[in-house]
Each structure stands twice: as structure tokens, then as C-alpha cells.
Tab-separated table of C-alpha atoms in Angstrom:
chain	number	residue	atom	x	y	z
A	6	MET	CA	0.421	0.011	0.068
A	7	LYS	CA	3.405	2.428	1.044
A	8	ALA	CA	4.388	1.989	-3.017
A	9	LEU	CA	1.233	2.532	-4.485
A	10	ASN	CA	1.020	5.670	-1.973
A	11	ILE	CA	4.037	7.216	-3.653
A	12	ILE	CA	3.211	6.602	-6.545
A	13	ALA	CA	0.322	8.484	-6.343
A	14	LEU	CA	1.908	11.732	-4.930
A	15	THR	CA	4.291	11.497	-7.501
A	16	ILE	CA	1.549	11.605	-10.662
A	17	GLY	CA	-0.145	14.279	-8.332
A	18	ILE	CA	2.764	16.770	-7.418
A	19	ILE	CA	4.150	16.043	-11.488
A	20	GLY	CA	-0.087	16.536	-12.395
A	21	ALA	CA	-0.091	20.011	-9.578
A	22	LEU	CA	3.154	20.877	-11.950
A	23	ASN	CA	2.131	21.286	-14.994
A	24	TRP	CA	-1.173	22.647	-14.393
A	25	GLY	CA	1.480	25.179	-12.955
A	26	LEU	CA	3.557	25.364	-16.128
A	27	ILE	CA	-0.118	26.140	-17.806
A	28	GLY	CA	-1.057	28.788	-15.049
A	29	PHE	CA	1.887	30.543	-14.694
A	30	PHE	CA	3.430	30.146	-18.750
A	31	ASN	CA	0.563	28.980	-21.124
A	32	PHE	CA	2.954	26.116	-21.181
A	33	ASN	CA	2.333	22.596	-21.339
A	34	LEU	CA	4.558	20.463	-20.324
A	35	VAL	CA	2.511	16.987	-21.300
A	36	GLU	CA	1.709	18.242	-24.727
A	37	PHE	CA	5.144	19.520	-25.469
A	38	ILE	CA	6.998	15.904	-24.524
A	39	PHE	CA	3.293	13.996	-26.809
A	40	GLY	CA	2.072	16.193	-28.172
A	41	PHE	CA	-1.799	15.553	-28.235
A	42	ASN	CA	-2.486	11.866	-28.976
A	43	TRP	CA	-3.508	8.755	-26.951
A	44	ILE	CA	-0.713	8.783	-24.817
A	45	SER	CA	-1.280	12.886	-23.388
A	46	ARG	CA	-5.129	11.701	-22.701
A	47	ILE	CA	-3.723	8.271	-20.730
A	48	ILE	CA	-1.760	10.918	-18.755
A	49	TYR	CA	-4.253	12.977	-17.942
A	50	ALA	CA	-6.505	9.990	-16.613
A	51	ALA	CA	-3.621	8.493	-14.692
A	52	VAL	CA	-3.061	12.535	-12.748
A	53	GLY	CA	-7.048	12.721	-12.685
A	54	LEU	CA	-7.126	9.013	-10.881
A	55	CYS	CA	-3.945	9.206	-8.447
A	56	GLY	CA	-6.287	13.012	-7.806
A	57	LEU	CA	-9.466	11.059	-6.800
A	58	TYR	CA	-7.374	8.039	-5.147
A	59	LEU	CA	-5.530	10.991	-2.855
A	60	LEU	CA	-8.877	12.726	-1.750
A	61	THR	CA	-8.606	9.786	0.479
A	62	PHE	CA	-5.858	10.745	2.293
A	63	TYR	CA	-7.874	12.935	4.110
A	64	ALA	CA	-10.016	10.243	5.598
A	65	ARG	CA	-7.067	8.955	7.347
A	66	THR	CA	-5.310	12.382	8.710
A	67	GLY	CA	-7.436	12.173	11.442
A	68	GLU	CA	-6.532	9.058	11.907
A	69	GLY	CA	-5.047	7.867	15.533
A	70	ALA	CA	-5.559	12.113	15.758
A	71	CYS	CA	-7.245	11.542	19.333
A	72	GLU	CA	-4.386	8.670	20.360
A	73	GLU	CA	-1.911	11.467	22.560
């Protein structure tokens, strides 16, 4: 499970950096590297799925919070 968390965080961070580049410089790194084709769509889908998975981290932040 730890490996899945690390992979999801890494892909999420890469996706966030790409969105930052788009927002600040109007530069899409994914399309620059791969062009806009099926590979880009797979990458965007993977980032979206990782984002959904990372939402579950909010539920886990409360685990053990009452334990002192």
C-alpha cells in the first residue's frame, strides 16, 4: 500500500506542476513532450485517478489524532 501512495503522490505532484506551468506560463509540458494524442489522454486520466485516490488521504489524516 505504501508503494501505491508514493506512486499516486508522485503522479499528483507531476500533474500539479504541469497545471502550474499552464497557469503561469501557458506552457503544457505533457503536450510538449508527447503531443496531443492517446498517450497524453492516458497521462491526464492517470493524474485524474491519482487525484481521486489522494482524496482518501483526508479521511486518513484523522486516524490516530485522538491518540496521545
